[in-house]
Amino acid sequence: MRKDIKVPEVKNVTLAVTREVNKLNQAEWNVHLINRNEHDIENTLVASTGYGKVGDEHQKTSTLRHFLETVPAKSTALIEPINSDIFHLNNEFWVSYYIDGKIYDKKFIFLPDTIKEDNLIYIKELDMEGVLHS
């Protein structure tokens, strides 16, 4: 039965959306995975999609999938660039990975309009400013 399935809790793995200013003085936004664990995470799959409703119109982006073979302990990995035109949507990232043969997965959702200049903080693992998923 479903209630008998033990799902391991995701710990010390999170996402951040960072902002950098390019040579043309334009903001570029990127999504990063942060592994704060003392051990590597293996066979990491990240699926991303945006969705929401603007007025009476439903909007949805395409789903992108990324595979990261190994994310070393105490490190980060670039997932994808993200366009600021979709910050008004829910931006969902489903992250799955293995540790010692056990699968871990968690859904991270950046709610509409939470990725913005006002919410930027310094993220030490990336040595840059961004919005950290809590």
PDB file of C-alpha atoms in Angstrom:
ATOM      1  CA  MET A   1       0.000   0.000   0.000  1.00  0.00           C
ATOM      2  CA  ARG A   2       1.038   3.534  -0.627  1.00  0.00           C
ATOM      3  CA  LYS A   3       1.237   4.399   3.102  1.00  0.00           C
ATOM      4  CA  ASP A   4       3.818   1.625   3.590  1.00  0.00           C
ATOM      5  CA  ILE A   5       6.283   3.146   1.150  1.00  0.00           C
ATOM      6  CA  LYS A   6       9.077   4.956   2.981  1.00  0.00           C
ATOM      7  CA  VAL A   7      10.224   7.995   1.026  1.00  0.00           C
ATOM      8  CA  PRO A   8      13.600   9.325   2.209  1.00  0.00           C
ATOM      9  CA  GLU A   9      13.633  13.012   3.144  1.00  0.00           C
ATOM     10  CA  VAL A  10      15.645  15.392   0.963  1.00  0.00           C
ATOM     11  CA  LYS A  11      18.206  17.230   3.088  1.00  0.00           C
ATOM     12  CA  ASN A  12      20.846  19.812   2.209  1.00  0.00           C
ATOM     13  CA  VAL A  13      19.897  19.988  -1.471  1.00  0.00           C
ATOM     14  CA  THR A  14      18.238  23.144  -2.764  1.00  0.00           C
ATOM     15  CA  LEU A  15      17.881  25.421  -5.769  1.00  0.00           C
ATOM     16  CA  ALA A  16      18.763  29.041  -6.417  1.00  0.00           C
ATOM     17  CA  VAL A  17      17.958  31.423  -9.254  1.00  0.00           C
ATOM     18  CA  THR A  18      20.861  33.827  -9.703  1.00  0.00           C
ATOM     19  CA  ARG A  19      21.191  37.110 -11.505  1.00  0.00           C
ATOM     20  CA  GLU A  20      24.293  38.269 -13.312  1.00  0.00           C
ATOM     21  CA  VAL A  21      24.788  41.401 -15.367  1.00  0.00           C
ATOM     22  CA  ASN A  22      26.394  40.664 -18.738  1.00  0.00           C
ATOM     23  CA  LYS A  23      28.761  42.849 -20.786  1.00  0.00           C
ATOM     24  CA  LEU A  24      25.770  44.590 -22.378  1.00  0.00           C
ATOM     25  CA  ASN A  25      24.584  45.581 -18.884  1.00  0.00           C
ATOM     26  CA  GLN A  26      21.573  43.230 -19.141  1.00  0.00           C
ATOM     27  CA  ALA A  27      20.433  40.851 -16.425  1.00  0.00           C
ATOM     28  CA  GLU A  28      20.914  37.144 -17.099  1.00  0.00           C
ATOM     29  CA  TRP A  29      19.168  34.671 -14.816  1.00  0.00           C
ATOM     30  CA  ASN A  30      20.257  31.049 -14.190  1.00  0.00           C
ATOM     31  CA  VAL A  31      19.016  28.133 -12.087  1.00  0.00           C
ATOM     32  CA  HIS A  32      21.576  26.287  -9.953  1.00  0.00           C
ATOM     33  CA  LEU A  33      21.378  23.149  -7.841  1.00  0.00           C
ATOM     34  CA  ILE A  34      23.237  23.371  -4.520  1.00  0.00           C
ATOM     35  CA  ASN A  35      24.454  20.182  -2.802  1.00  0.00           C
ATOM     36  CA  ARG A  36      25.329  21.057   0.809  1.00  0.00           C
ATOM     37  CA  ASN A  37      25.781  17.407   1.791  1.00  0.00           C
ATOM     38  CA  GLU A  38      29.063  15.773   2.789  1.00  0.00           C
ATOM     39  CA  HIS A  39      28.509  13.211   0.021  1.00  0.00           C
ATOM     40  CA  ASP A  40      27.967  13.230  -3.735  1.00  0.00           C
ATOM     41  CA  ILE A  41      24.539  12.893  -5.263  1.00  0.00           C
ATOM     42  CA  GLU A  42      24.311  10.652  -8.325  1.00  0.00           C
ATOM     43  CA  ASN A  43      22.194  10.380 -11.467  1.00  0.00           C
ATOM     44  CA  THR A  44      20.407  13.654 -10.825  1.00  0.00           C
ATOM     45  CA  LEU A  45      17.418  14.445 -13.022  1.00  0.00           C
ATOM     46  CA  VAL A  46      15.804  17.889 -12.997  1.00  0.00           C
ATOM     47  CA  ALA A  47      12.518  18.554 -14.797  1.00  0.00           C
ATOM     48  CA  SER A  48      11.428  22.181 -15.056  1.00  0.00           C
ATOM     49  CA  THR A  49       8.182  23.773 -16.151  1.00  0.00           C
ATOM     50  CA  GLY A  50       6.305  27.017 -15.698  1.00  0.00           C
ATOM     51  CA  TYR A  51       2.561  27.295 -15.288  1.00  0.00           C
ATOM     52  CA  GLY A  52      -0.118  29.672 -14.079  1.00  0.00           C
ATOM     53  CA  LYS A  53      -3.081  31.788 -14.963  1.00  0.00           C
ATOM     54  CA  VAL A  54      -2.975  35.369 -16.213  1.00  0.00           C
ATOM     55  CA  GLY A  55      -6.442  36.865 -16.186  1.00  0.00           C
ATOM     56  CA  ASP A  56      -8.660  34.161 -17.645  1.00  0.00           C
ATOM     57  CA  GLU A  57      -5.872  32.613 -19.694  1.00  0.00           C
ATOM     58  CA  HIS A  58      -3.931  29.545 -18.582  1.00  0.00           C
ATOM     59  CA  GLN A  59      -0.239  29.614 -19.464  1.00  0.00           C
ATOM     60  CA  LYS A  60       2.261  26.763 -19.470  1.00  0.00           C
ATOM     61  CA  THR A  61       5.829  26.491 -20.685  1.00  0.00           C
ATOM     62  CA  SER A  62       7.378  23.443 -22.228  1.00  0.00           C
ATOM     63  CA  THR A  63       8.957  20.945 -19.832  1.00  0.00           C
ATOM     64  CA  LEU A  64      12.732  20.759 -19.913  1.00  0.00           C
ATOM     65  CA  ARG A  65      14.712  17.827 -18.522  1.00  0.00           C
ATOM     66  CA  HIS A  66      18.351  17.887 -17.466  1.00  0.00           C
ATOM     67  CA  PHE A  67      20.604  15.040 -16.380  1.00  0.00           C
ATOM     68  CA  LEU A  68      23.597  15.579 -14.104  1.00  0.00           C
ATOM     69  CA  GLU A  69      25.668  12.436 -13.634  1.00  0.00           C
ATOM     70  CA  THR A  70      27.322  13.426 -10.337  1.00  0.00           C
ATOM     71  CA  VAL A  71      27.035  16.545  -8.215  1.00  0.00           C
ATOM     72  CA  PRO A  72      29.987  16.380  -5.815  1.00  0.00           C
ATOM     73  CA  ALA A  73      29.650  17.024  -2.087  1.00  0.00           C
ATOM     74  CA  LYS A  74      29.633  20.690  -1.088  1.00  0.00           C
ATOM     75  CA  SER A  75      29.284  21.904  -4.679  1.00  0.00           C
ATOM     76  CA  THR A  76      26.854  23.423  -7.148  1.00  0.00           C
ATOM     77  CA  ALA A  77      25.721  22.681 -10.695  1.00  0.00           C
ATOM     78  CA  LEU A  78      24.215  24.943 -13.322  1.00  0.00           C
ATOM     79  CA  ILE A  79      20.830  23.596 -14.384  1.00  0.00           C
ATOM     80  CA  GLU A  80      19.586  26.049 -17.008  1.00  0.00           C
ATOM     81  CA  PRO A  81      19.177  29.691 -17.938  1.00  0.00           C
ATOM     82  CA  ILE A  82      15.726  31.066 -17.154  1.00  0.00           C
ATOM     83  CA  ASN A  83      13.951  33.882 -18.971  1.00  0.00           C
ATOM     84  CA  SER A  84      12.587  36.695 -16.798  1.00  0.00           C
ATOM     85  CA  ASP A  85       9.471  36.758 -19.013  1.00  0.00           C
ATOM     86  CA  ILE A  86       8.139  33.734 -17.093  1.00  0.00           C
ATOM     87  CA  PHE A  87       8.711  35.006 -13.535  1.00  0.00           C
ATOM     88  CA  HIS A  88       4.970  35.777 -13.297  1.00  0.00           C
ATOM     89  CA  LEU A  89       4.321  32.007 -13.439  1.00  0.00           C
ATOM     90  CA  ASN A  90       4.899  29.216 -10.936  1.00  0.00           C
ATOM     91  CA  ASN A  91       8.359  27.910 -11.845  1.00  0.00           C
ATOM     92  CA  GLU A  92       8.513  24.264 -10.807  1.00  0.00           C
ATOM     93  CA  PHE A  93      11.639  22.114 -10.628  1.00  0.00           C
ATOM     94  CA  TRP A  94      11.314  18.412  -9.829  1.00  0.00           C
ATOM     95  CA  VAL A  95      14.680  17.091  -8.628  1.00  0.00           C
ATOM     96  CA  SER A  96      15.446  13.360  -8.305  1.00  0.00           C
ATOM     97  CA  TYR A  97      18.782  11.801  -7.383  1.00  0.00           C
ATOM     98  CA  TYR A  98      20.389   8.757  -5.789  1.00  0.00           C
ATOM     99  CA  ILE A  99      22.478   8.317  -2.649  1.00  0.00           C
ATOM    100  CA  ASP A 100      23.744   4.811  -1.901  1.00  0.00           C
ATOM    101  CA  GLY A 101      21.194   3.274  -4.258  1.00  0.00           C
ATOM    102  CA  LYS A 102      18.192   5.063  -2.697  1.00  0.00           C
ATOM    103  CA  ILE A 103      16.170   7.519  -4.734  1.00  0.00           C
ATOM    104  CA  TYR A 104      15.356  10.936  -3.330  1.00  0.00           C
ATOM    105  CA  ASP A 105      13.060  13.453  -4.956  1.00  0.00           C
ATOM    106  CA  LYS A 106      11.554  16.808  -4.185  1.00  0.00           C
ATOM    107  CA  LYS A 107       9.495  19.427  -5.975  1.00  0.00           C
ATOM    108  CA  PHE A 108      10.767  23.018  -5.676  1.00  0.00           C
ATOM    109  CA  ILE A 109       8.348  25.770  -6.714  1.00  0.00           C
ATOM    110  CA  PHE A 110       9.251  29.424  -7.071  1.00  0.00           C
ATOM    111  CA  LEU A 111       5.871  31.134  -6.726  1.00  0.00           C
ATOM    112  CA  PRO A 112       4.817  33.889  -9.149  1.00  0.00           C
ATOM    113  CA  ASP A 113       6.808  37.110  -8.843  1.00  0.00           C
ATOM    114  CA  THR A 114       9.153  35.788  -6.127  1.00  0.00           C
ATOM    115  CA  ILE A 115      12.123  35.848  -8.486  1.00  0.00           C
ATOM    116  CA  LYS A 116      12.846  39.580  -8.508  1.00  0.00           C
ATOM    117  CA  GLU A 117      15.461  42.143  -7.542  1.00  0.00           C
ATOM    118  CA  ASP A 118      13.837  42.832  -4.134  1.00  0.00           C
ATOM    119  CA  ASN A 119      14.341  39.202  -3.070  1.00  0.00           C
ATOM    120  CA  LEU A 120      18.024  38.876  -3.994  1.00  0.00           C
ATOM    121  CA  ILE A 121      20.382  37.700  -1.266  1.00  0.00           C
ATOM    122  CA  TYR A 122      24.046  36.750  -1.286  1.00  0.00           C
ATOM    123  CA  ILE A 123      24.468  32.997  -1.783  1.00  0.00           C
ATOM    124  CA  LYS A 124      27.901  31.972  -0.497  1.00  0.00           C
ATOM    125  CA  GLU A 125      28.079  28.632  -2.361  1.00  0.00           C
ATOM    126  CA  LEU A 126      27.710  30.476  -5.669  1.00  0.00           C
ATOM    127  CA  ASP A 127      29.468  33.703  -4.630  1.00  0.00           C
ATOM    128  CA  MET A 128      26.694  35.720  -6.243  1.00  0.00           C
ATOM    129  CA  GLU A 129      23.282  37.165  -5.594  1.00  0.00           C
ATOM    130  CA  GLY A 130      20.113  35.240  -6.210  1.00  0.00           C
ATOM    131  CA  VAL A 131      16.806  33.984  -4.898  1.00  0.00           C
ATOM    132  CA  LEU A 132      17.320  30.903  -2.743  1.00  0.00           C
ATOM    133  CA  HIS A 133      14.506  28.378  -2.451  1.00  0.00           C
ATOM    134  CA  SER A 134      13.653  27.942   1.224  1.00  0.00           C
TER     135      SER A 134
END
